[in-house]
Amino acid sequence: MTYIPFWFNDPTILFNKNYLLQFWPSDNMIFEQKMNAISRLIIFLTILGLFITRKISILVIGILTLAILVTMYKMRKNYVVSNLVKKEGFKNNFNMNGNTNNKKIDASTLSNVLNNNYDHIDKKNPFGNVLLTDINDKPHKKSAPPAFNPDVYEDINKAVKKQTQMLYPSIKNTNKQLYGDLYDNYQMDTQMMQRFYSTPNTRVDNDQGAFGEWLYGNMPSSKSSESDGAYQRVADAYRYILI
C-alpha cells in the first residue's frame, strides 16, 4: 500500500492527478486518503457555492470546516500514538536491586567497528545492498552494517528521509512535511520500511570460504587418521556392525 500523506502536511496531494477525482471516502482508503477526499469535496463545494451566491460567508464556512477536519486529524493521531505507547509499554532492564543487566560498551569502539568493517550507507542506498553499478565500480564492497544495531537503524532512517527529499525535490523540507511528528514516523516504520531490507549477501562476491567453514569446519572426517576418523569410517557402515 502506497503511503498517502494528509493534505495539511503536503497540500499538493489534493491536486495530484492520481487522486484528483476522489471526492468521497470509501472502505478501501486509508484514513489520510479519506480525509483528503472529504477536504477535496469541501473545497469544491465552497468554490461552487461562492461562485453561485457571491457570499463571503460560504468561504468562511468552508475554511472553518477544513480547520475542524485538521483538528480531528490531529486528535486522532494523538489518540493512536498514546494507545501505541500504552500497548507496547516501555520499561527499563533493571533487576530487583535496581541495577541494570546490560554491560556497558565503549561507544567509540563500536563506532570504529562500524566505520572500518562495514560499508557506508547513504541516501542513494540506505540499506547497503549490492547495486548493479557496484560490480564494476566497487568490486570489493564491504558488507552492509547490521540493521538491528540502534545506531545503524537510526542512520538508515535518516538516509531514507534524505532519499525522499532527493526523489521529491518539489516538496520543501520533507522532514517536516512528511515526517514531522511521532505518528508520521510510526507510519514510516509500519507502512514504508517493512517492505525494504538488506539482502542476505551485501557484498559483490560471496564469502564461499566462510560458508564452507561453517558447513564443514568442525565436522570430523573419515579421512582423518585420528580416532574420530576411525569412528566415522565405521559409524554408518553396516558391514562393520556385528549383529
PDB file of C-alpha atoms in Angstrom:
ATOM      1  CA  MET A   1       0.000   0.000   0.000  1.00  0.00           C
ATOM      2  CA  THR A   2       1.391   3.387  -1.002  1.00  0.00           C
ATOM      3  CA  TYR A   3       1.675   5.915   1.804  1.00  0.00           C
ATOM      4  CA  ILE A   4      -0.540   8.951   1.138  1.00  0.00           C
ATOM      5  CA  PRO A   5       0.105  11.958   3.412  1.00  0.00           C
ATOM      6  CA  PHE A   6      -2.634  14.161   4.819  1.00  0.00           C
ATOM      7  CA  TRP A   7      -3.058  17.348   2.796  1.00  0.00           C
ATOM      8  CA  PHE A   8      -2.141  19.519   5.793  1.00  0.00           C
ATOM      9  CA  ASN A   9       1.376  18.040   5.615  1.00  0.00           C
ATOM     10  CA  ASP A  10       1.525  18.055   1.809  1.00  0.00           C
ATOM     11  CA  PRO A  11      -1.126  20.318   0.160  1.00  0.00           C
ATOM     12  CA  THR A  12      -0.092  19.197  -3.336  1.00  0.00           C
ATOM     13  CA  ILE A  13      -1.724  15.810  -2.687  1.00  0.00           C
ATOM     14  CA  LEU A  14      -5.134  17.463  -3.185  1.00  0.00           C
ATOM     15  CA  PHE A  15      -4.256  18.212  -6.802  1.00  0.00           C
ATOM     16  CA  ASN A  16      -2.361  15.025  -7.555  1.00  0.00           C
ATOM     17  CA  LYS A  17      -3.682  13.603 -10.823  1.00  0.00           C
ATOM     18  CA  ASN A  18      -3.906  10.123  -9.313  1.00  0.00           C
ATOM     19  CA  TYR A  19      -6.337  11.252  -6.601  1.00  0.00           C
ATOM     20  CA  LEU A  20      -7.910  14.362  -8.128  1.00  0.00           C
ATOM     21  CA  LEU A  21     -11.309  12.689  -8.682  1.00  0.00           C
ATOM     22  CA  GLN A  22     -11.577  11.229  -5.186  1.00  0.00           C
ATOM     23  CA  PHE A  23     -14.369  13.264  -3.592  1.00  0.00           C
ATOM     24  CA  TRP A  24     -15.963  10.628  -1.373  1.00  0.00           C
ATOM     25  CA  PRO A  25     -14.297   8.261   1.121  1.00  0.00           C
ATOM     26  CA  SER A  26     -14.539   4.515   0.550  1.00  0.00           C
ATOM     27  CA  ASP A  27     -13.690   1.422   2.591  1.00  0.00           C
ATOM     28  CA  ASN A  28     -10.514   0.647   0.636  1.00  0.00           C
ATOM     29  CA  MET A  29      -8.945   4.015   1.514  1.00  0.00           C
ATOM     30  CA  ILE A  30      -6.599   4.662   4.409  1.00  0.00           C
ATOM     31  CA  PHE A  31      -7.599   7.306   6.952  1.00  0.00           C
ATOM     32  CA  GLU A  32      -5.473  10.068   5.402  1.00  0.00           C
ATOM     33  CA  GLN A  33      -6.910   9.323   1.982  1.00  0.00           C
ATOM     34  CA  LYS A  34     -10.460   9.570   3.345  1.00  0.00           C
ATOM     35  CA  MET A  35      -9.708  12.910   4.982  1.00  0.00           C
ATOM     36  CA  ASN A  36      -8.196  14.176   1.732  1.00  0.00           C
ATOM     37  CA  ALA A  37     -11.308  13.121  -0.205  1.00  0.00           C
ATOM     38  CA  ILE A  38     -13.625  14.915   2.232  1.00  0.00           C
ATOM     39  CA  SER A  39     -11.422  18.022   2.155  1.00  0.00           C
ATOM     40  CA  ARG A  40     -11.384  17.951  -1.634  1.00  0.00           C
ATOM     41  CA  LEU A  41     -15.199  17.806  -1.651  1.00  0.00           C
ATOM     42  CA  ILE A  42     -15.432  20.702   0.818  1.00  0.00           C
ATOM     43  CA  ILE A  43     -13.121  22.844  -1.314  1.00  0.00           C
ATOM     44  CA  PHE A  44     -15.122  22.041  -4.447  1.00  0.00           C
ATOM     45  CA  LEU A  45     -18.474  22.851  -2.787  1.00  0.00           C
ATOM     46  CA  THR A  46     -17.040  26.031  -1.261  1.00  0.00           C
ATOM     47  CA  ILE A  47     -15.795  27.296  -4.623  1.00  0.00           C
ATOM     48  CA  LEU A  48     -19.095  26.342  -6.279  1.00  0.00           C
ATOM     49  CA  GLY A  49     -21.173  28.000  -3.554  1.00  0.00           C
ATOM     50  CA  LEU A  50     -19.020  31.133  -3.611  1.00  0.00           C
ATOM     51  CA  PHE A  51     -19.389  31.351  -7.388  1.00  0.00           C
ATOM     52  CA  ILE A  52     -23.191  30.987  -7.226  1.00  0.00           C
ATOM     53  CA  THR A  53     -24.079  33.043  -4.134  1.00  0.00           C
ATOM     54  CA  ARG A  54     -21.212  35.565  -4.133  1.00  0.00           C
ATOM     55  CA  LYS A  55     -21.329  35.480  -0.321  1.00  0.00           C
ATOM     56  CA  ILE A  56     -18.175  35.609   1.732  1.00  0.00           C
ATOM     57  CA  SER A  57     -19.891  33.566   4.435  1.00  0.00           C
ATOM     58  CA  ILE A  58     -19.628  30.475   2.206  1.00  0.00           C
ATOM     59  CA  LEU A  59     -15.843  30.894   2.121  1.00  0.00           C
ATOM     60  CA  VAL A  60     -15.705  31.322   5.897  1.00  0.00           C
ATOM     61  CA  ILE A  61     -17.789  28.175   6.435  1.00  0.00           C
ATOM     62  CA  GLY A  62     -15.514  26.213   4.112  1.00  0.00           C
ATOM     63  CA  ILE A  63     -12.367  27.374   5.924  1.00  0.00           C
ATOM     64  CA  LEU A  64     -13.877  26.578   9.332  1.00  0.00           C
ATOM     65  CA  THR A  65     -14.899  23.119   8.130  1.00  0.00           C
ATOM     66  CA  LEU A  66     -11.363  22.411   6.921  1.00  0.00           C
ATOM     67  CA  ALA A  67      -9.996  23.652  10.247  1.00  0.00           C
ATOM     68  CA  ILE A  68     -12.314  21.233  12.059  1.00  0.00           C
ATOM     69  CA  LEU A  69     -11.064  18.380   9.870  1.00  0.00           C
ATOM     70  CA  VAL A  70      -7.441  19.245  10.661  1.00  0.00           C
ATOM     71  CA  THR A  71      -8.269  19.323  14.378  1.00  0.00           C
ATOM     72  CA  MET A  72      -9.995  15.926  14.146  1.00  0.00           C
ATOM     73  CA  TYR A  73      -6.993  14.509  12.303  1.00  0.00           C
ATOM     74  CA  LYS A  74      -4.530  15.724  14.922  1.00  0.00           C
ATOM     75  CA  MET A  75      -6.732  14.481  17.783  1.00  0.00           C
ATOM     76  CA  ARG A  76      -6.937  11.042  16.187  1.00  0.00           C
ATOM     77  CA  LYS A  77      -3.161  10.944  15.706  1.00  0.00           C
ATOM     78  CA  ASN A  78      -2.577  11.778  19.359  1.00  0.00           C
ATOM     79  CA  TYR A  79      -5.098   9.120  20.390  1.00  0.00           C
ATOM     80  CA  VAL A  80      -3.469   6.444  18.221  1.00  0.00           C
ATOM     81  CA  VAL A  81       0.032   7.311  19.419  1.00  0.00           C
ATOM     82  CA  SER A  82      -0.998   7.279  23.096  1.00  0.00           C
ATOM     83  CA  ASN A  83      -2.625   3.872  22.648  1.00  0.00           C
ATOM     84  CA  LEU A  84       0.505   2.548  20.966  1.00  0.00           C
ATOM     85  CA  VAL A  85       2.648   3.722  23.862  1.00  0.00           C
ATOM     86  CA  LYS A  86       0.318   2.054  26.369  1.00  0.00           C
ATOM     87  CA  LYS A  87       0.072  -1.137  24.321  1.00  0.00           C
ATOM     88  CA  GLU A  88       3.780  -1.559  23.616  1.00  0.00           C
ATOM     89  CA  GLY A  89       4.928  -0.456  27.039  1.00  0.00           C
ATOM     90  CA  PHE A  90       8.370   0.839  27.921  1.00  0.00           C
ATOM     91  CA  LYS A  91      10.348  -0.461  30.871  1.00  0.00           C
ATOM     92  CA  ASN A  92      13.961  -0.371  31.843  1.00  0.00           C
ATOM     93  CA  ASN A  93      16.004  -3.535  32.002  1.00  0.00           C
ATOM     94  CA  PHE A  94      16.621  -3.440  35.767  1.00  0.00           C
ATOM     95  CA  ASN A  95      16.757  -6.254  38.277  1.00  0.00           C
ATOM     96  CA  MET A  96      15.268  -6.255  41.777  1.00  0.00           C
ATOM     97  CA  ASN A  97      18.240  -4.353  43.192  1.00  0.00           C
ATOM     98  CA  GLY A  98      17.800  -1.541  40.716  1.00  0.00           C
ATOM     99  CA  ASN A  99      20.933  -2.388  38.782  1.00  0.00           C
ATOM    100  CA  THR A 100      20.894  -2.660  35.045  1.00  0.00           C
ATOM    101  CA  ASN A 101      21.528  -6.059  33.469  1.00  0.00           C
ATOM    102  CA  ASN A 102      23.249  -4.589  30.428  1.00  0.00           C
ATOM    103  CA  LYS A 103      27.004  -4.340  30.330  1.00  0.00           C
ATOM    104  CA  LYS A 104      28.489  -1.018  29.353  1.00  0.00           C
ATOM    105  CA  ILE A 105      30.123  -0.982  25.947  1.00  0.00           C
ATOM    106  CA  ASP A 106      32.543   1.650  24.782  1.00  0.00           C
ATOM    107  CA  ALA A 107      30.621   3.643  22.177  1.00  0.00           C
ATOM    108  CA  SER A 108      33.791   4.762  20.417  1.00  0.00           C
ATOM    109  CA  THR A 109      34.869   1.138  19.917  1.00  0.00           C
ATOM    110  CA  LEU A 110      31.515   0.232  18.386  1.00  0.00           C
ATOM    111  CA  SER A 111      31.651   3.285  16.147  1.00  0.00           C
ATOM    112  CA  ASN A 112      35.125   2.331  14.930  1.00  0.00           C
ATOM    113  CA  VAL A 113      33.976  -1.209  14.156  1.00  0.00           C
ATOM    114  CA  LEU A 114      31.025   0.058  12.117  1.00  0.00           C
ATOM    115  CA  ASN A 115      33.134   2.604  10.240  1.00  0.00           C
ATOM    116  CA  ASN A 116      36.079   0.324   9.472  1.00  0.00           C
ATOM    117  CA  ASN A 117      34.495  -3.080   8.886  1.00  0.00           C
ATOM    118  CA  TYR A 118      31.264  -2.245   7.077  1.00  0.00           C
ATOM    119  CA  ASP A 119      30.157  -0.317   4.026  1.00  0.00           C
ATOM    120  CA  HIS A 120      28.870   3.223   4.492  1.00  0.00           C
ATOM    121  CA  ILE A 121      25.187   3.730   3.731  1.00  0.00           C
ATOM    122  CA  ASP A 122      23.869   6.897   2.113  1.00  0.00           C
ATOM    123  CA  LYS A 123      20.682   8.357   0.644  1.00  0.00           C
ATOM    124  CA  LYS A 124      21.224   6.549  -2.669  1.00  0.00           C
ATOM    125  CA  ASN A 125      21.488   3.140  -0.995  1.00  0.00           C
ATOM    126  CA  PRO A 126      20.125   3.284   2.577  1.00  0.00           C
ATOM    127  CA  PHE A 127      20.257  -0.482   3.167  1.00  0.00           C
ATOM    128  CA  GLY A 128      23.699  -1.041   1.654  1.00  0.00           C
ATOM    129  CA  ASN A 129      22.560  -3.655  -0.861  1.00  0.00           C
ATOM    130  CA  VAL A 130      24.615  -4.532  -3.939  1.00  0.00           C
ATOM    131  CA  LEU A 131      23.785  -2.277  -6.885  1.00  0.00           C
ATOM    132  CA  LEU A 132      24.463  -3.229 -10.475  1.00  0.00           C
ATOM    133  CA  THR A 133      26.979  -0.399 -10.695  1.00  0.00           C
ATOM    134  CA  ASP A 134      28.893  -1.829  -7.717  1.00  0.00           C
ATOM    135  CA  ILE A 135      30.022  -4.838  -9.762  1.00  0.00           C
ATOM    136  CA  ASN A 136      32.410  -2.613 -11.731  1.00  0.00           C
ATOM    137  CA  ASP A 137      32.701   0.465  -9.517  1.00  0.00           C
ATOM    138  CA  LYS A 138      33.042  -1.237  -6.101  1.00  0.00           C
ATOM    139  CA  PRO A 139      34.107  -4.859  -6.668  1.00  0.00           C
ATOM    140  CA  HIS A 140      35.491  -5.057  -3.115  1.00  0.00           C
ATOM    141  CA  LYS A 141      32.416  -3.571  -1.452  1.00  0.00           C
ATOM    142  CA  LYS A 142      32.148  -4.363   2.243  1.00  0.00           C
ATOM    143  CA  SER A 143      29.066  -5.829   3.882  1.00  0.00           C
ATOM    144  CA  ALA A 144      26.208  -3.573   4.942  1.00  0.00           C
ATOM    145  CA  PRO A 145      26.201  -2.665   8.647  1.00  0.00           C
ATOM    146  CA  PRO A 146      23.805  -4.677  10.862  1.00  0.00           C
ATOM    147  CA  ALA A 147      20.394  -3.002  10.782  1.00  0.00           C
ATOM    148  CA  PHE A 148      19.460  -4.402  14.209  1.00  0.00           C
ATOM    149  CA  ASN A 149      22.016  -2.106  15.823  1.00  0.00           C
ATOM    150  CA  PRO A 150      20.186   1.004  17.142  1.00  0.00           C
ATOM    151  CA  ASP A 151      22.788   3.401  15.718  1.00  0.00           C
ATOM    152  CA  VAL A 152      22.646   1.761  12.291  1.00  0.00           C
ATOM    153  CA  TYR A 153      18.843   1.702  12.435  1.00  0.00           C
ATOM    154  CA  GLU A 154      18.822   5.447  13.057  1.00  0.00           C
ATOM    155  CA  ASP A 155      21.301   6.042  10.225  1.00  0.00           C
ATOM    156  CA  ILE A 156      19.096   4.036   7.840  1.00  0.00           C
ATOM    157  CA  ASN A 157      16.044   6.115   8.757  1.00  0.00           C
ATOM    158  CA  LYS A 158      17.993   9.335   8.227  1.00  0.00           C
ATOM    159  CA  ALA A 159      19.242   8.091   4.853  1.00  0.00           C
ATOM    160  CA  VAL A 160      15.688   7.176   3.796  1.00  0.00           C
ATOM    161  CA  LYS A 161      14.440  10.643   4.733  1.00  0.00           C
ATOM    162  CA  LYS A 162      17.269  12.230   2.731  1.00  0.00           C
ATOM    163  CA  GLN A 163      16.390   9.955  -0.179  1.00  0.00           C
ATOM    164  CA  THR A 164      12.778  11.162  -0.008  1.00  0.00           C
ATOM    165  CA  GLN A 165      13.963  14.760  -0.359  1.00  0.00           C
ATOM    166  CA  MET A 166      16.228  13.738  -3.240  1.00  0.00           C
ATOM    167  CA  LEU A 167      13.413  11.940  -5.093  1.00  0.00           C
ATOM    168  CA  TYR A 168      10.817  14.665  -4.455  1.00  0.00           C
ATOM    169  CA  PRO A 169      12.650  17.991  -4.736  1.00  0.00           C
ATOM    170  CA  SER A 170       9.364  19.841  -5.333  1.00  0.00           C
ATOM    171  CA  ILE A 171       8.363  19.195  -1.695  1.00  0.00           C
ATOM    172  CA  LYS A 172      10.186  21.669   0.512  1.00  0.00           C
ATOM    173  CA  ASN A 173      11.562  20.265   3.767  1.00  0.00           C
ATOM    174  CA  THR A 174      10.202  16.710   3.561  1.00  0.00           C
ATOM    175  CA  ASN A 175      11.435  16.016   7.091  1.00  0.00           C
ATOM    176  CA  LYS A 176       8.815  18.445   8.374  1.00  0.00           C
ATOM    177  CA  GLN A 177       6.121  17.903   5.763  1.00  0.00           C
ATOM    178  CA  LEU A 178       6.166  14.070   5.688  1.00  0.00           C
ATOM    179  CA  TYR A 179       7.989  13.039   8.866  1.00  0.00           C
ATOM    180  CA  GLY A 180       7.137  15.938  11.120  1.00  0.00           C
ATOM    181  CA  ASP A 181       5.767  14.139  14.181  1.00  0.00           C
ATOM    182  CA  LEU A 182       5.688  10.819  16.004  1.00  0.00           C
ATOM    183  CA  TYR A 183       2.658   9.475  14.128  1.00  0.00           C
ATOM    184  CA  ASP A 184       4.244  10.162  10.733  1.00  0.00           C
ATOM    185  CA  ASN A 185       7.396   8.349  11.819  1.00  0.00           C
ATOM    186  CA  TYR A 186       5.292   5.446  13.088  1.00  0.00           C
ATOM    187  CA  GLN A 187       3.636   5.173   9.675  1.00  0.00           C
ATOM    188  CA  MET A 188       7.057   5.280   8.086  1.00  0.00           C
ATOM    189  CA  ASP A 189       8.088   2.244  10.148  1.00  0.00           C
ATOM    190  CA  THR A 190       4.880   0.244   9.677  1.00  0.00           C
ATOM    191  CA  GLN A 191       3.871   1.077   6.093  1.00  0.00           C
ATOM    192  CA  MET A 192       7.061   2.057   4.308  1.00  0.00           C
ATOM    193  CA  MET A 193      10.135   0.498   5.874  1.00  0.00           C
ATOM    194  CA  GLN A 194       8.724  -3.018   6.272  1.00  0.00           C
ATOM    195  CA  ARG A 195       8.915  -3.527   2.509  1.00  0.00           C
ATOM    196  CA  PHE A 196      12.663  -2.970   2.349  1.00  0.00           C
ATOM    197  CA  TYR A 197      15.566  -4.857   3.880  1.00  0.00           C
ATOM    198  CA  SER A 198      19.214  -5.731   3.432  1.00  0.00           C
ATOM    199  CA  THR A 199      19.692  -8.898   1.394  1.00  0.00           C
ATOM    200  CA  PRO A 200      21.493 -11.905   2.973  1.00  0.00           C
ATOM    201  CA  ASN A 201      24.634 -11.078   0.982  1.00  0.00           C
ATOM    202  CA  THR A 202      25.525  -7.400   0.664  1.00  0.00           C
ATOM    203  CA  ARG A 203      28.937  -7.910  -0.934  1.00  0.00           C
ATOM    204  CA  VAL A 204      29.720  -8.197  -4.622  1.00  0.00           C
ATOM    205  CA  ASP A 205      31.496 -11.529  -4.092  1.00  0.00           C
ATOM    206  CA  ASN A 206      30.026 -14.258  -1.919  1.00  0.00           C
ATOM    207  CA  ASP A 207      32.160 -15.350   1.031  1.00  0.00           C
ATOM    208  CA  GLN A 208      32.248 -19.001  -0.029  1.00  0.00           C
ATOM    209  CA  GLY A 209      35.211 -19.759   2.216  1.00  0.00           C
ATOM    210  CA  ALA A 210      33.332 -18.717   5.361  1.00  0.00           C
ATOM    211  CA  PHE A 211      30.252 -20.616   4.192  1.00  0.00           C
ATOM    212  CA  GLY A 212      32.282 -23.785   3.652  1.00  0.00           C
ATOM    213  CA  GLU A 213      33.941 -23.345   7.034  1.00  0.00           C
ATOM    214  CA  TRP A 214      30.533 -23.000   8.645  1.00  0.00           C
ATOM    215  CA  LEU A 215      29.331 -26.182   6.927  1.00  0.00           C
ATOM    216  CA  TYR A 216      32.355 -28.429   7.329  1.00  0.00           C
ATOM    217  CA  GLY A 217      34.873 -26.632   9.531  1.00  0.00           C
ATOM    218  CA  ASN A 218      34.461 -28.680  12.716  1.00  0.00           C
ATOM    219  CA  MET A 219      32.995 -31.806  11.134  1.00  0.00           C
ATOM    220  CA  PRO A 220      35.067 -34.964  11.727  1.00  0.00           C
ATOM    221  CA  SER A 221      36.131 -36.654   8.505  1.00  0.00           C
ATOM    222  CA  SER A 222      36.565 -40.354   7.793  1.00  0.00           C
ATOM    223  CA  LYS A 223      39.821 -39.456   6.037  1.00  0.00           C
ATOM    224  CA  SER A 224      41.386 -38.446   9.328  1.00  0.00           C
ATOM    225  CA  SER A 225      43.914 -40.818  10.879  1.00  0.00           C
ATOM    226  CA  GLU A 226      42.782 -39.992  14.408  1.00  0.00           C
ATOM    227  CA  SER A 227      40.158 -41.766  16.488  1.00  0.00           C
ATOM    228  CA  ASP A 228      37.372 -39.522  15.188  1.00  0.00           C
ATOM    229  CA  GLY A 229      38.243 -40.550  11.648  1.00  0.00           C
ATOM    230  CA  ALA A 230      38.187 -44.223  12.561  1.00  0.00           C
ATOM    231  CA  TYR A 231      34.785 -43.815  14.146  1.00  0.00           C
ATOM    232  CA  GLN A 232      33.427 -42.021  11.080  1.00  0.00           C
ATOM    233  CA  ARG A 233      34.648 -44.831   8.841  1.00  0.00           C
ATOM    234  CA  VAL A 234      32.550 -47.415  10.667  1.00  0.00           C
ATOM    235  CA  ALA A 235      29.744 -45.290  12.152  1.00  0.00           C
ATOM    236  CA  ASP A 236      27.366 -45.693   9.206  1.00  0.00           C
ATOM    237  CA  ALA A 237      28.953 -48.715   7.522  1.00  0.00           C
ATOM    238  CA  TYR A 238      26.644 -51.587   8.357  1.00  0.00           C
ATOM    239  CA  ARG A 239      29.145 -54.185   7.137  1.00  0.00           C
ATOM    240  CA  TYR A 240      31.287 -53.442  10.185  1.00  0.00           C
ATOM    241  CA  ILE A 241      28.398 -53.925  12.598  1.00  0.00           C
ATOM    242  CA  LEU A 242      28.116 -57.453  14.024  1.00  0.00           C
ATOM    243  CA  ILE A 243      24.547 -58.419  14.788  1.00  0.00           C
TER     244      ILE A 243
END
